[in-house]
PDB file of C-alpha atoms in Angstrom:
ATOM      1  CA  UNK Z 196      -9.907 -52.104  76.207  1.00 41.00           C
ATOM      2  CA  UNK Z 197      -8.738 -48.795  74.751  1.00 47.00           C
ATOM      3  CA  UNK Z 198      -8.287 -48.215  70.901  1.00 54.00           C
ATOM      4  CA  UNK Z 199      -5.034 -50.037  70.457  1.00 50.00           C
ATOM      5  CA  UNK Z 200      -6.332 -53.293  71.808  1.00 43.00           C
ATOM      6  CA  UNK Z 201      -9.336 -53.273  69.847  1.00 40.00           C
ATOM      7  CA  UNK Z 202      -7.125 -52.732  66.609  1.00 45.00           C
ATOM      8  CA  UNK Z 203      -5.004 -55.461  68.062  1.00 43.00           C
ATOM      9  CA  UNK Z 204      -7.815 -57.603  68.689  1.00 40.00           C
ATOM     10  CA  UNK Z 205      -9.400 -57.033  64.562  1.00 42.00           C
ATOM     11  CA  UNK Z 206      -5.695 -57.941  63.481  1.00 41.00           C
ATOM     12  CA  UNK Z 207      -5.050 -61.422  65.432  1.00 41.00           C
ATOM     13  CA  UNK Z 208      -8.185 -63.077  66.263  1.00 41.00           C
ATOM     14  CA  UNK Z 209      -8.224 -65.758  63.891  1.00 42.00           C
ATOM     15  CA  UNK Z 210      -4.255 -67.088  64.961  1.00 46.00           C
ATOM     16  CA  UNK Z 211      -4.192 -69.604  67.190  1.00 60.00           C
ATOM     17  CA  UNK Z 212      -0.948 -68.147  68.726  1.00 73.00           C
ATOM     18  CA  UNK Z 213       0.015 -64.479  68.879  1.00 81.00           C
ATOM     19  CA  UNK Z 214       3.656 -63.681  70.259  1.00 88.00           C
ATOM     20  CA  UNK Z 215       5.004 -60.349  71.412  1.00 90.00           C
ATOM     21  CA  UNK Z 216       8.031 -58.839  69.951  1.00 93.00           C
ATOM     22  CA  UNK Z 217      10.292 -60.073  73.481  1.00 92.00           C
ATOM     23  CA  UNK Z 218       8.900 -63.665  72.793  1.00 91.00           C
ATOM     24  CA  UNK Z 219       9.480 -63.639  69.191  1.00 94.00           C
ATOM     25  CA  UNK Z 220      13.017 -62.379  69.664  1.00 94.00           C
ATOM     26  CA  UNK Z 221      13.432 -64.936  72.635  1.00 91.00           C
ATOM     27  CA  UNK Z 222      12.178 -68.026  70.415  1.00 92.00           C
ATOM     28  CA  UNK Z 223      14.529 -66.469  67.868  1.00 93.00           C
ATOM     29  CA  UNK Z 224      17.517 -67.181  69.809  1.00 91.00           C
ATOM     30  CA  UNK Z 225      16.249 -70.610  71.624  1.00 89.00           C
ATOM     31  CA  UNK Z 226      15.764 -72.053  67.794  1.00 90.00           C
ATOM     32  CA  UNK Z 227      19.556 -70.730  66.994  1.00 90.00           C
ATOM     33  CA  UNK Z 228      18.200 -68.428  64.399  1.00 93.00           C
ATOM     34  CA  UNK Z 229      21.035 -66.129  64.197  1.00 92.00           C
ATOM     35  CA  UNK Z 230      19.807 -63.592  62.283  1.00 96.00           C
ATOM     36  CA  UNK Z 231      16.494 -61.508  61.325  1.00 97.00           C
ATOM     37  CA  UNK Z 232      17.355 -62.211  58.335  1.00 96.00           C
ATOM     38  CA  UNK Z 233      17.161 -65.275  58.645  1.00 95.00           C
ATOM     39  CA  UNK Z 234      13.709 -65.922  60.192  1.00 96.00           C
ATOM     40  CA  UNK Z 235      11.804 -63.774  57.743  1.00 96.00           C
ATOM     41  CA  UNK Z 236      13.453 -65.982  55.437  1.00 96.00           C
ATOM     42  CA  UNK Z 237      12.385 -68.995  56.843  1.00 95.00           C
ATOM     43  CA  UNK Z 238       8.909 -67.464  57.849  1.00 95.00           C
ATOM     44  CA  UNK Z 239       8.471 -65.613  53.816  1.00 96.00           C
ATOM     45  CA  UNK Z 240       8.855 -61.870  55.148  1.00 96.00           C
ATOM     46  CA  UNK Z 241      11.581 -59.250  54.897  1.00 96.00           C
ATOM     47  CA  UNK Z 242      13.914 -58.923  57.691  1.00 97.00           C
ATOM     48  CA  UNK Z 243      12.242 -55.243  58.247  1.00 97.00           C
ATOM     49  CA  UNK Z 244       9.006 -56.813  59.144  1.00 96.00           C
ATOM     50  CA  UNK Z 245      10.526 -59.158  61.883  1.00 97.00           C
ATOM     51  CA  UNK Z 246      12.976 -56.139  63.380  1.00 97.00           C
ATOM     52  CA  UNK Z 247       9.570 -54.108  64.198  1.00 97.00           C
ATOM     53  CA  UNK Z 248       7.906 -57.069  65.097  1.00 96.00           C
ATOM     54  CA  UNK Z 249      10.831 -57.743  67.783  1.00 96.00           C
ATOM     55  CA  UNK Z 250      11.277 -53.818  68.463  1.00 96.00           C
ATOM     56  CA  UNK Z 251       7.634 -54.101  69.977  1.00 94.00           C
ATOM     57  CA  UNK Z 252       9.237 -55.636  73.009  1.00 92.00           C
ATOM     58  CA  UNK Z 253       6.215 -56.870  75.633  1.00 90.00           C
ATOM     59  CA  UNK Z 254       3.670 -55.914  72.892  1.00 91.00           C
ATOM     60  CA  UNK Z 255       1.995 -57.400  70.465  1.00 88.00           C
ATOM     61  CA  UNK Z 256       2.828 -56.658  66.896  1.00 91.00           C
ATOM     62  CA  UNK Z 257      -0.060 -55.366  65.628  1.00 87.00           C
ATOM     63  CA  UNK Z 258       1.428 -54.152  62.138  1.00 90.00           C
ATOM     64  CA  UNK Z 259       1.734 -58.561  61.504  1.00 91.00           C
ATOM     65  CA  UNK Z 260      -0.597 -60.161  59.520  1.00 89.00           C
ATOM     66  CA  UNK Z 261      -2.460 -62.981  60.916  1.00 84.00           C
ATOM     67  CA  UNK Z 262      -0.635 -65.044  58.102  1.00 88.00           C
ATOM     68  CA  UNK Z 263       3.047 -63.252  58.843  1.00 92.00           C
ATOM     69  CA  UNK Z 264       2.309 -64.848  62.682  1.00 90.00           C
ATOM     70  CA  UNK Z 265       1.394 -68.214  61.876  1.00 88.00           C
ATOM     71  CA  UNK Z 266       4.187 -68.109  59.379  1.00 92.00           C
ATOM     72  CA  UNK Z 267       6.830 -67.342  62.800  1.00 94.00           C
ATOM     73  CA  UNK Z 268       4.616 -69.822  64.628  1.00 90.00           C
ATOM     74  CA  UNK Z 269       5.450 -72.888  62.047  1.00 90.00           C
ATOM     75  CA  UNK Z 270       9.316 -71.843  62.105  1.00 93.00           C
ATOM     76  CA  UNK Z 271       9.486 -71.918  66.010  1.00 91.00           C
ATOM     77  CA  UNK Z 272       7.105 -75.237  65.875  1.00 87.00           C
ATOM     78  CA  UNK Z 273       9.472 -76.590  63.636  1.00 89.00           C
ATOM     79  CA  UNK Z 274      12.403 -76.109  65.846  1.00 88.00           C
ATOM     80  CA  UNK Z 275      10.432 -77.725  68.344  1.00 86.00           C
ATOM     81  CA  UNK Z 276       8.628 -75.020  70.735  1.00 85.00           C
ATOM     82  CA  UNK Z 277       5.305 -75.896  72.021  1.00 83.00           C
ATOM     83  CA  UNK Z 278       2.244 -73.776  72.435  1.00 78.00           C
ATOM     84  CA  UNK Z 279      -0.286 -74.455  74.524  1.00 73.00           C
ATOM     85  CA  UNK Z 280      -2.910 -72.802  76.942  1.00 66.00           C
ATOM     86  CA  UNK Z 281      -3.437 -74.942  80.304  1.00 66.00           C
ATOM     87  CA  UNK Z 282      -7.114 -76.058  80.940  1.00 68.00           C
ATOM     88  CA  UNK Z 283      -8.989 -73.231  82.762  1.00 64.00           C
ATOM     89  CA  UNK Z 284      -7.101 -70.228  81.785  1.00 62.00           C
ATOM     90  CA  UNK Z 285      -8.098 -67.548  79.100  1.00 56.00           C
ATOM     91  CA  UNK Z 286      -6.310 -66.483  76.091  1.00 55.00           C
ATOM     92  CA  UNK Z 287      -6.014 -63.272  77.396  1.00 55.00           C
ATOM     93  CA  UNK Z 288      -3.494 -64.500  79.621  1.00 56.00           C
ATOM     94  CA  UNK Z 289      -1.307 -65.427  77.112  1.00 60.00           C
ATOM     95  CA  UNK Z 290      -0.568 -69.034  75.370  1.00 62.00           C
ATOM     96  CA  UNK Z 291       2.530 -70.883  77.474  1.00 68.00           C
ATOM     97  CA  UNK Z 292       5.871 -71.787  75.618  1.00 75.00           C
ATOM     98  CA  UNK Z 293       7.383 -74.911  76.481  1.00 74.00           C
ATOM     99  CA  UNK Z 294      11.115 -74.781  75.053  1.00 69.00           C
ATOM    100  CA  UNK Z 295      12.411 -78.601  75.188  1.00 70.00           C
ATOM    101  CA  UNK Z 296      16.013 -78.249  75.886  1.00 69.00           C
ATOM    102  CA  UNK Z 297      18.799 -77.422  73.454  1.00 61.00           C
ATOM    103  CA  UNK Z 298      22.247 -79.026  74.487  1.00 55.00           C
ATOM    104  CA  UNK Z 299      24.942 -76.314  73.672  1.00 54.00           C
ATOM    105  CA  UNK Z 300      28.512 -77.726  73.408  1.00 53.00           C
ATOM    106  CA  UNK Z 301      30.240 -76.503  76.649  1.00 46.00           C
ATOM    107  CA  UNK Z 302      33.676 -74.628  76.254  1.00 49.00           C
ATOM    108  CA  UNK Z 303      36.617 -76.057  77.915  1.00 50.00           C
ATOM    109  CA  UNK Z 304      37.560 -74.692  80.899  1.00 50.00           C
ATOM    110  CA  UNK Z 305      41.022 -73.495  80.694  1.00 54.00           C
ATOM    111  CA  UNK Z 306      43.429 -74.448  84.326  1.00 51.00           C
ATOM    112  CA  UNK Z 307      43.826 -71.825  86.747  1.00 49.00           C
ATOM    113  CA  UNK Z 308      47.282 -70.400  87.425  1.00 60.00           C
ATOM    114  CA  UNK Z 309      48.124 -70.984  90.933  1.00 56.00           C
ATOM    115  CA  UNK Z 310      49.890 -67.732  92.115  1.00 57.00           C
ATOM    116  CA  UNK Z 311      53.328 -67.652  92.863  1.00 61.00           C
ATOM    117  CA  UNK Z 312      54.268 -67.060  96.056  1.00 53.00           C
TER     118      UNK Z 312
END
């Protein structure tokens, strides 16, 4: 565990999820949350605070407070995403995501033009 983890490690382990910035951004979109805006919003931070958190890609945002992540956590919960950790694996793998299924209004496919010839 090199110095980054450990500061990582002082920062999060009290929440009982921690997301990187790719899942955060991912959830984002799943929960049709537009904006950054608008989940620091919902979540009672500036839109600043969840752009680095995102920016941090496959890492962990270790500049979020343990209260800032369970803040995202209850917005995502609320739109339905479920955290959980299967029996027998460690936290160090990471906490699973189960995203129930969103039905998205399908556009209507327009009729082919049959070529002329």
């Amino acid at each position: 565990m090199n110095e980054d983890d450990v500061a990582v490690a002082r920062t999060i382990r009290h929440s009982p999820v921690m997301l990187t910035g790719s899942q955060i951004k991912t959830l984002r979109t799943w929960a049709r949350i537009e904006t950054q805006d608008e989940l620091g919003r919902r979540a009672g931070m500036s839109r600043a605070t969840v752009a680095r958190a995102e920016k941090m890609g496959d890492k962990l945002p270790d500049h979020l407070s343990v209260a800032n992540m369970i803040s995202i956590v209850k917005v995502f919960e609320q739109a339905g995403a479920q955290f959980y950790l299967p029996q027998g694996e460690a936290l160090e793998q990471g906490v699973h995501i189960y995203y129930p299924p969103r039905p998205y209004p399908l556009p209507a496919l327009e009729p082919k033009e049959e070529p002329s010839g």
